[in-house]
Short mmCIF file of C-alpha atoms and ligand atoms in Angstrom, two decimals:
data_model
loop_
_atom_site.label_atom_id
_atom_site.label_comp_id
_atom_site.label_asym_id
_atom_site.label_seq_id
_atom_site.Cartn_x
_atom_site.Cartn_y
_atom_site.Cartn_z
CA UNK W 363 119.02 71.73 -146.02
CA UNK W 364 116.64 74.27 -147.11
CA UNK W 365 114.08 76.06 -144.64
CA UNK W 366 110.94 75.35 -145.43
CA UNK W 367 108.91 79.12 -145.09
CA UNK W 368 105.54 81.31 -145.94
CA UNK W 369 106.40 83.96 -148.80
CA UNK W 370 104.14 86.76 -149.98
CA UNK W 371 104.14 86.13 -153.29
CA UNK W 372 104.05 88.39 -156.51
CA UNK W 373 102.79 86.16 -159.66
CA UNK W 374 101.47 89.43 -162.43
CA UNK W 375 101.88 93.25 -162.29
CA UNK W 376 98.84 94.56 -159.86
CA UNK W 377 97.76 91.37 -158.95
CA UNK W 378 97.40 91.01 -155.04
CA UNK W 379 100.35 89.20 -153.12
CA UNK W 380 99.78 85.42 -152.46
CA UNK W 381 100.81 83.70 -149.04
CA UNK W 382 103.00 80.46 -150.29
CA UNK W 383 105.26 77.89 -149.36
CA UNK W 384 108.48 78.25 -150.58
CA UNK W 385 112.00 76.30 -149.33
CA UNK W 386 115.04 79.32 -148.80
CA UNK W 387 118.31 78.46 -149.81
CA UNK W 388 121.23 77.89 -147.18
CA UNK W 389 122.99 81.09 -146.88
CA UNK W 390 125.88 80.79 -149.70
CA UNK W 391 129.40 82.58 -148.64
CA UNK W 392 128.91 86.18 -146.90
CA UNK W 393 125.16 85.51 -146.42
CA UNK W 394 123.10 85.10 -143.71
CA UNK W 395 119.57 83.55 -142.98
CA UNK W 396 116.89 85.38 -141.14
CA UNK W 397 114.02 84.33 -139.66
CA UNK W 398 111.32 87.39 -140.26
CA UNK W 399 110.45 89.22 -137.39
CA UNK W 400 108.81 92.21 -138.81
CA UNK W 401 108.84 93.90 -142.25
CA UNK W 402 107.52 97.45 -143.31
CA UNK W 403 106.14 98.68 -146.42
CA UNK W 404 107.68 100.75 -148.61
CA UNK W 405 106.47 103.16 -151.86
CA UNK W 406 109.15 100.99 -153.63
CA UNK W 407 107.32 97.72 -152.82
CA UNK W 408 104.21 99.15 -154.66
CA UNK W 409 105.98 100.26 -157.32
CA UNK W 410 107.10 96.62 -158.14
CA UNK W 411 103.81 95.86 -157.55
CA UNK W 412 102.01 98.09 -160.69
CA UNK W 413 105.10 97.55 -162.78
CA UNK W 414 106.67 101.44 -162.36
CA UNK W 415 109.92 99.38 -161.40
CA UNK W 416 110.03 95.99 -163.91
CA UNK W 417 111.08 92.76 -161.87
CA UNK W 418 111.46 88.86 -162.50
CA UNK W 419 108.48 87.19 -161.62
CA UNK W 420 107.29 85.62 -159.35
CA UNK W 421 108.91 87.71 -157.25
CA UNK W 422 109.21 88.35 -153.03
CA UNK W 423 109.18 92.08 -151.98
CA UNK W 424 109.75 93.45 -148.77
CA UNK W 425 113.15 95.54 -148.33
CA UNK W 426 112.31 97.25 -144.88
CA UNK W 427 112.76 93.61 -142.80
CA UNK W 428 113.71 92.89 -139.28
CA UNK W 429 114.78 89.81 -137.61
CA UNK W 430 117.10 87.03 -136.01
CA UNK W 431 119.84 86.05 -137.71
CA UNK W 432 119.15 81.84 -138.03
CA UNK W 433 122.37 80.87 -139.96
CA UNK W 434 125.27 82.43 -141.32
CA UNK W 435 127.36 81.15 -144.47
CA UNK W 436 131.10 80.98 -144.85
CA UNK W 437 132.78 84.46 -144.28
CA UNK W 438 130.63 85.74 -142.05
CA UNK W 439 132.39 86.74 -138.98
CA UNK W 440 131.22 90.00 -137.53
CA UNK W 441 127.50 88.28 -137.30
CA UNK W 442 126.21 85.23 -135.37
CA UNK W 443 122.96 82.84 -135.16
CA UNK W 444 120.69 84.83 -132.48
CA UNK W 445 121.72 88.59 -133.30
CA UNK W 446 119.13 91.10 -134.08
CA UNK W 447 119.57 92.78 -137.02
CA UNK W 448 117.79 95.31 -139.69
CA UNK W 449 118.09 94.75 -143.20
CA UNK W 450 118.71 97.69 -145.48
CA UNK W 451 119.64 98.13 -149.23
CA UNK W 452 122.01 95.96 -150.86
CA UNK W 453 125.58 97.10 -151.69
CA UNK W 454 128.48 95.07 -152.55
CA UNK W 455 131.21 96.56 -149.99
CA UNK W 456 133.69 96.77 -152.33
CA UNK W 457 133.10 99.50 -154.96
CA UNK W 458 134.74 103.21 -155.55
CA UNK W 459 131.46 104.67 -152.75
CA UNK W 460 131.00 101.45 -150.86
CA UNK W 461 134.74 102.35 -149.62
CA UNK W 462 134.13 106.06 -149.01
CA UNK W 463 130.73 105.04 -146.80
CA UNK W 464 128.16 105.98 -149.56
CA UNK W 465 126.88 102.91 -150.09
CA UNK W 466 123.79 104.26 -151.25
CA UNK W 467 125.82 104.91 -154.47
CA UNK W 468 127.12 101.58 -155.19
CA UNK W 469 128.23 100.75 -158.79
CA UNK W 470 125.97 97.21 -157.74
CA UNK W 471 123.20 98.75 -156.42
CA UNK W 472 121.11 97.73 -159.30
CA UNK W 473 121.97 93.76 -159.29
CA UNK W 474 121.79 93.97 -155.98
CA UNK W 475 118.38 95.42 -155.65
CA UNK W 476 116.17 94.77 -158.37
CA UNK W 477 117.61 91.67 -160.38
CA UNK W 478 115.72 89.45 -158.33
CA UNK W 479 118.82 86.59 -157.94
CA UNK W 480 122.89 86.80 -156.36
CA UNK W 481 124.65 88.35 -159.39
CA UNK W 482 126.25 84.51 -159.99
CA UNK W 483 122.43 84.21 -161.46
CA UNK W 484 121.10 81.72 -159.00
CA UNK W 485 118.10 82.01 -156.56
CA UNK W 486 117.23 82.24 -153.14
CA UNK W 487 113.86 81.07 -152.84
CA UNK W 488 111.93 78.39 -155.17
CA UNK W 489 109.22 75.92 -155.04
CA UNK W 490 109.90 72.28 -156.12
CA UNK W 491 111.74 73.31 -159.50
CA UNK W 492 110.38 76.65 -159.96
CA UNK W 493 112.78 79.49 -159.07
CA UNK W 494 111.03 82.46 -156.88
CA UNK W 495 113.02 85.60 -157.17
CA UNK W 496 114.00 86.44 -153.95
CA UNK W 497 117.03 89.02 -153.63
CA UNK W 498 114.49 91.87 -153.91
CA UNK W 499 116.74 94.78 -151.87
CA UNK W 500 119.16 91.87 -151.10
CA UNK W 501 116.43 90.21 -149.41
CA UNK W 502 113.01 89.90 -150.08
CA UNK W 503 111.62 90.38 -145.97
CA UNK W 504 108.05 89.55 -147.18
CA UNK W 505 108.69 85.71 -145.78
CA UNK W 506 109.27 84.02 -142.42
CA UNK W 507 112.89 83.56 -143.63
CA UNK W 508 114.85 85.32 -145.79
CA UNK W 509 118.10 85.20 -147.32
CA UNK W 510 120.08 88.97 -147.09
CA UNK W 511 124.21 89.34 -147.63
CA UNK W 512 126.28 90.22 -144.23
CA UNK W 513 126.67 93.60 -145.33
CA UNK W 514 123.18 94.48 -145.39
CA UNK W 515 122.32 92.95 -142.11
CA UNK W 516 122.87 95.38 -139.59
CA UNK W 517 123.04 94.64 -135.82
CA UNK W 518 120.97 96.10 -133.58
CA UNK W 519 120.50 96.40 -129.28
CA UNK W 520 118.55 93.53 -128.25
CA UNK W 521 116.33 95.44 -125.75
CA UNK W 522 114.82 97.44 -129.04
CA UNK W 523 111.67 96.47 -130.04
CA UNK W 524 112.59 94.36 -133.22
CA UNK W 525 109.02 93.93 -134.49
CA UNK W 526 109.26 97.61 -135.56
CA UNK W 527 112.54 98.41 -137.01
CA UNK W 528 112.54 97.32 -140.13
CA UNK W 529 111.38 100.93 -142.13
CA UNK W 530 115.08 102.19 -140.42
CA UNK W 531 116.27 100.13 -143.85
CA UNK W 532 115.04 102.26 -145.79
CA UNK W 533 111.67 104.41 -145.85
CA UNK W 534 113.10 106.27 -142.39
CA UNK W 535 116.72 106.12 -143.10
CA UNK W 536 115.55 107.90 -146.56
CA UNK W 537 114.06 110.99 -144.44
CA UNK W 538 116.39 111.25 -142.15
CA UNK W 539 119.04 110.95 -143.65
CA UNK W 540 118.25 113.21 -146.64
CA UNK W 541 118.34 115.83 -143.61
CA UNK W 542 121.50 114.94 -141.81
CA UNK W 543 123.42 113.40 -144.24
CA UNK W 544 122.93 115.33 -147.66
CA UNK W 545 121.36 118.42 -146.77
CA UNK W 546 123.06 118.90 -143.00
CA UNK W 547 121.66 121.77 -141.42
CA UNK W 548 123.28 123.46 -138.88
CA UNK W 549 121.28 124.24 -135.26
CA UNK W 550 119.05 127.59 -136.07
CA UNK W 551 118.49 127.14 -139.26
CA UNK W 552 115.25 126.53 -141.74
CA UNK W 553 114.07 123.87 -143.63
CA UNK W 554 110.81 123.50 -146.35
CA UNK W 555 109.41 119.68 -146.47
CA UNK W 556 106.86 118.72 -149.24
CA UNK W 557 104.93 115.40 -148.26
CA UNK W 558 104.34 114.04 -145.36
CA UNK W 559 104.49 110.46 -146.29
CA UNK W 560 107.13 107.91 -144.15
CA UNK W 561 109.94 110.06 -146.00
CA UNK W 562 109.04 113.42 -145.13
CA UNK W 563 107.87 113.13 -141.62
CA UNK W 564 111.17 111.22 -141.09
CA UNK W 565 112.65 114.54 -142.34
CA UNK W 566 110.98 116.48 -139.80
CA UNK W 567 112.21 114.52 -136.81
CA UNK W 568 115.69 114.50 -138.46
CA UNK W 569 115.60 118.35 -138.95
CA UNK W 570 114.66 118.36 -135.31
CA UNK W 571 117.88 116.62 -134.42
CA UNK W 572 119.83 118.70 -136.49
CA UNK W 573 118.82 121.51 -134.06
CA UNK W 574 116.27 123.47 -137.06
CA UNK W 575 115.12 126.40 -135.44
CA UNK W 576 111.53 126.63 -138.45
CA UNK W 577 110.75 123.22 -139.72
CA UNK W 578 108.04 123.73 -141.89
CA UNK W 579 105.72 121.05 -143.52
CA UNK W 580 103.52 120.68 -146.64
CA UNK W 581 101.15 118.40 -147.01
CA UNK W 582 97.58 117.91 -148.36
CA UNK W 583 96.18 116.09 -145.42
CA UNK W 584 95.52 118.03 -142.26
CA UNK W 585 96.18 114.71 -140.01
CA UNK W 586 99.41 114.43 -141.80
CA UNK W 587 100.37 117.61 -140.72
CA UNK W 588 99.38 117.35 -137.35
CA UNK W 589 101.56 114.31 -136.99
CA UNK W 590 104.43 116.64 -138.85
CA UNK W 591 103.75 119.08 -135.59
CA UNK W 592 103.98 116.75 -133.29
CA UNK W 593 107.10 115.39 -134.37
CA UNK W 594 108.72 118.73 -134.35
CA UNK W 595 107.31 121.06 -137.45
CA UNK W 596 107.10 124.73 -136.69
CA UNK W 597 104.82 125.38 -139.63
CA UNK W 598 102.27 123.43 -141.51
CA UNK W 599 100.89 124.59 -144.69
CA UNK W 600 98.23 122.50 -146.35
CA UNK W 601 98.57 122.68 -149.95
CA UNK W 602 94.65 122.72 -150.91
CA UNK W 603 93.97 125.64 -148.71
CA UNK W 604 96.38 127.67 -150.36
CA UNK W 605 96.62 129.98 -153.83
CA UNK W 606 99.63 130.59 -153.65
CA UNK W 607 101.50 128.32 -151.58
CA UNK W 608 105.42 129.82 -152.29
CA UNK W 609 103.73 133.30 -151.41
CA UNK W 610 102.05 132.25 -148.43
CA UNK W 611 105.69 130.43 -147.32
CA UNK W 612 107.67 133.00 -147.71
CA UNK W 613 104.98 135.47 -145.55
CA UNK W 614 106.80 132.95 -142.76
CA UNK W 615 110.16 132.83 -143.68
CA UNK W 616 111.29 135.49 -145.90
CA UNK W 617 114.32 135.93 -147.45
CA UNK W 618 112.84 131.86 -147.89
CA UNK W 619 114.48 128.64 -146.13
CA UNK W 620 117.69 127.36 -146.38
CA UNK W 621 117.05 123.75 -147.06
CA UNK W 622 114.39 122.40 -148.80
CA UNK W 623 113.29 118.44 -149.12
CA UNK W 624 110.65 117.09 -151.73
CA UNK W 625 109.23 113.87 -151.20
CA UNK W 626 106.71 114.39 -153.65
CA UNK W 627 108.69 113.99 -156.80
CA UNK W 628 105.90 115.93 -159.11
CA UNK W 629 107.70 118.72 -161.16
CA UNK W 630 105.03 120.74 -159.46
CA UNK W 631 106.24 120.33 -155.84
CA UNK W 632 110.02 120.13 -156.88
CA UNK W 633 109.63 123.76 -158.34
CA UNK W 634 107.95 125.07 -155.22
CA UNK W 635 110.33 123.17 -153.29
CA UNK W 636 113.23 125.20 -154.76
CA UNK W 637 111.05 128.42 -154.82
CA UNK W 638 110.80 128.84 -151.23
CA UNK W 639 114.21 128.89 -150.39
CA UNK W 640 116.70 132.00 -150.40
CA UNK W 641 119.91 131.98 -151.85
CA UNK W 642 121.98 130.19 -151.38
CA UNK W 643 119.99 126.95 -150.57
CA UNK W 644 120.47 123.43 -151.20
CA UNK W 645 117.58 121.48 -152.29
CA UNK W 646 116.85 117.33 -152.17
CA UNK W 647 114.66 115.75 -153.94
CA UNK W 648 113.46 112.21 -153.32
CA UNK W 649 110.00 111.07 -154.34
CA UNK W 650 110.17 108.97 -156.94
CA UNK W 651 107.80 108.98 -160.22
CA UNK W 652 109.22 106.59 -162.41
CA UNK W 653 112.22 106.08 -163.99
CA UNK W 654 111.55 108.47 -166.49
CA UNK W 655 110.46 111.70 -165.73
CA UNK W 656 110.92 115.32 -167.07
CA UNK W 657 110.90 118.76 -165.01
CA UNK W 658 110.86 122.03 -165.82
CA UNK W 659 112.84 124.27 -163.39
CA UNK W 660 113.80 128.51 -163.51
CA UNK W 661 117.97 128.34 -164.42
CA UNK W 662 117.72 132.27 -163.11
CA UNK W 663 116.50 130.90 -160.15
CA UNK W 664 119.04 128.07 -159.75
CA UNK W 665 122.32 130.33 -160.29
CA UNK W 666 122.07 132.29 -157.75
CA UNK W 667 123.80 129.75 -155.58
CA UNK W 668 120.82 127.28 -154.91
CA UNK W 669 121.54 123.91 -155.27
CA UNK W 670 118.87 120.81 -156.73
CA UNK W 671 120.64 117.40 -156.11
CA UNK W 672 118.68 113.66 -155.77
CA UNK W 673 119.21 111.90 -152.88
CA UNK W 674 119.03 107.74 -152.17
CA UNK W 675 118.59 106.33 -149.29
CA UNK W 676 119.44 109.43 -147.28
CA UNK W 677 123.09 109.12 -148.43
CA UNK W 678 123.73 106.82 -145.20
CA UNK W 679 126.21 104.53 -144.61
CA UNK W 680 123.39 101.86 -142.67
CA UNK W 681 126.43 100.10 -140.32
CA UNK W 682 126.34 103.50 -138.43
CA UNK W 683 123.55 105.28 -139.10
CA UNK W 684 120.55 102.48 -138.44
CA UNK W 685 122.33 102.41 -134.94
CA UNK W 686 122.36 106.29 -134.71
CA UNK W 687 118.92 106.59 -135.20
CA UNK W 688 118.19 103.62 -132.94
CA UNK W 689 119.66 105.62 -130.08
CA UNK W 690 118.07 108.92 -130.78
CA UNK W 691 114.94 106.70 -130.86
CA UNK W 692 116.03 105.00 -126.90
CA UNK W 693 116.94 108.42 -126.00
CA UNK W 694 112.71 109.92 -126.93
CA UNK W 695 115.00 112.24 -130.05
CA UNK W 696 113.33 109.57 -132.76
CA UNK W 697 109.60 108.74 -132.07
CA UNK W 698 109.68 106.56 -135.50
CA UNK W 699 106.87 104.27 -133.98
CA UNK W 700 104.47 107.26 -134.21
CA UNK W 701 104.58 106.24 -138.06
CA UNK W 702 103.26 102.55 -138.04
CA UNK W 703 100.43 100.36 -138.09
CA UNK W 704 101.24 96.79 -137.20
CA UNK W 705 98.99 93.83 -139.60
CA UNK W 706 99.71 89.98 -139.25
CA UNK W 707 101.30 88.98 -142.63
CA UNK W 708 98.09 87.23 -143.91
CA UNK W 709 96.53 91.48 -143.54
CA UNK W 710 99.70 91.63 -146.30
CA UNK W 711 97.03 93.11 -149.11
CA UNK W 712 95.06 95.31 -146.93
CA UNK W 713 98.30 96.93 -145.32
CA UNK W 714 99.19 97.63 -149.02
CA UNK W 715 95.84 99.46 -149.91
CA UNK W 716 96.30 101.23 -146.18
CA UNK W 717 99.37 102.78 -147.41
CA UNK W 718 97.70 103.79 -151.00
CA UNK W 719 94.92 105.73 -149.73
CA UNK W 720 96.87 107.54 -147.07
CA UNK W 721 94.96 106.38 -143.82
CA UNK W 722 98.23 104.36 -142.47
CA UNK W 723 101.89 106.38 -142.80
CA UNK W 724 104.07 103.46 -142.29
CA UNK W 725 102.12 99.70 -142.33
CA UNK W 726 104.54 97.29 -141.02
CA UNK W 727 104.05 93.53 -141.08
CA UNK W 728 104.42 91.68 -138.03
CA UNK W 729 105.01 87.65 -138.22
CA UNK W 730 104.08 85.62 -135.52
ZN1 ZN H 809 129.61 98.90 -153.92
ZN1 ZN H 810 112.03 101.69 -149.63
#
């Protein structure tokens, strides 16, 4: 029988979401249902939104959700009806980096993510005989119930407030794990972050786990970077204030840093980004400005050992790492709630617009 639930749903490119009925399918083999606890809001999500990433519609976004597992469909062993779980990025389990724990690299992750149905072509979500594309991220948390697989449903402490874990699927597992997964610092040393969106500032509390003796942030929004010093930056630069930014940097940490993390994607920031660190460095770079998009860089400056790579998803392996950052969170290491604003899901639009014009770092929808 399907469940009957509310869907935010997305009808034409930059059109505001629409609260609808929709029925969810029974979970199929290795899937589970969900019934939607909470659900953050991504950069992705707007993306799909003004058509930067092209999807099926309608469509359901939301790929940051959290929840109760309602149902589980054949397969499914190492999950039950009443666990708590966080749903992160789709993978298929199976693939040449699914089995060496970089999921985040999956051959599927397209399909998975963005096709908006289970790659055997049908749908999750529908009204009467209309089909509503709901695999967005392998589940499409915008809804009181969802439909994810088993392998991107992972189980978390019950005692953890569920309502806000959802942005450890991706937006905070992004910044974090950027820093301790693909960059990994070692204790004392330095680290350059460009924008202090969900991404970065999750950076900045990784880099303080990592033991980074100067975390330093860029931004160009003082509050921003005030947050960024509370959650453990050393140095704050703000971007307007400065002529020369890379100059002014490396007045605090010549020879320059030894890691470096855009989350600004402009060829701009990824060229200071590498600038500011000595040699040799290795540099991530994560904000995303379309699928295609051109940058300039210095080769000089690149061969002397320094190091530009992309990064998804923080390189993280989600079974273990979305419980390793819930227990630097328990243990006051992870102050991730510092980020978000809760809204009821019929705020859904205004949350959005929150997180465009800056005043709200992480919005995170919160179903009754
Ligand atoms: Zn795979
Ligand atoms: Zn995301």
């Amino acid at each position: 029988m399907p469940t009957t639930a509310t869907a935010a749903i997305l009808r034409e490119v930059n059109e505001p979401l629409t609260l609808e009925e929709v029925q969810v399918a029974d979970p199929a083999e290795g899937e589970v249902l969900v019934r939607m606890v909470g659900a953050g809001i991504c950069h992705t999500d707007a993306t799909g939104i003004d058509g930067t990433i092209p999807l099926p519609l309608p469509s359901v976004l939301g790929h940051e959700g959290s929840g109760v597992v309602e149902a589980v469909g054949e397969g499914v062993t190492d999950l039950a009806p009443g666990d708590h779980v966080v749903l992160t990025f789709g993978h298929c389990g199976d693939c040449k980096y699914c089995n060496k724990d970089r999921p985040a690299y999956c051959e599927m992750f397209a399909p998975l993510n963005y096709f908006g149905t289970r790659m055997d072509g049908t749908v999750t979500m529908s009204q009467g005989d209309e089909d509503v594309h709901g695999c967005f991220f392998s589940q499409s948390s915008f809804s009181t119930y969802a439909i994810a697989l088993a392998t991107n449903a992972i189980k978390v402490d019950k005692d953890l407030p569920l309502e806000l874990l959802g942005p450890l699927g991706c937006g905070i597992q992004t910044g974090s794990g950027t820093v301790l997964n693909a960059l990994n610092p070692s204790a004392g040393d330095s680290i350059a972050i460009f924008g202090m969106g969900g991404v970065g500032l999750s950076g900045v509390m990784g880099a303080k786990i990592a033991g980074c003796e100067q975390i330093i942030a860029v931004d160009i929004n003082d509050e921003r970077l005030a947050l960024a010093r509370s959650l453990g930056a050393t140095h704050t630069f703000n971007a307007k204030e400065h002529k020369d930014l890379v100059w002014d940097i490396m007045g605090v940490a010549a020879p320059g840093v030894d890691f470096a993390l855009d989350a600004v994607g402009t060829n701009e920031v990824i060229r200071q980004a590498l600038e500011v660190t000595r040699s040799p460095a290795r540099i991530a770079t994560v904000g995303f400005q379309g699928l295609q998009h051109d940058i300039t860089i210095d080769q000089g400056h690149l061969l002397l050992g320094r190091e530009l790579c992309g990064v998804i998803e923080g390189d993280a392996n989600p079974k273990d790492f979305i419980p390793a950052l819930t227990r630097h969170y328990a243990d006051g290491e992870f102050p991730f709630d510092k980020l978000i604003k809760t809204y009821k899901f019929s705020e859904i639009n205004e949350a959005f617009e929150a997180a465009h014009n800056g005043s709200v770092v992480k919005p995170v929808i919160v179903f009754d």
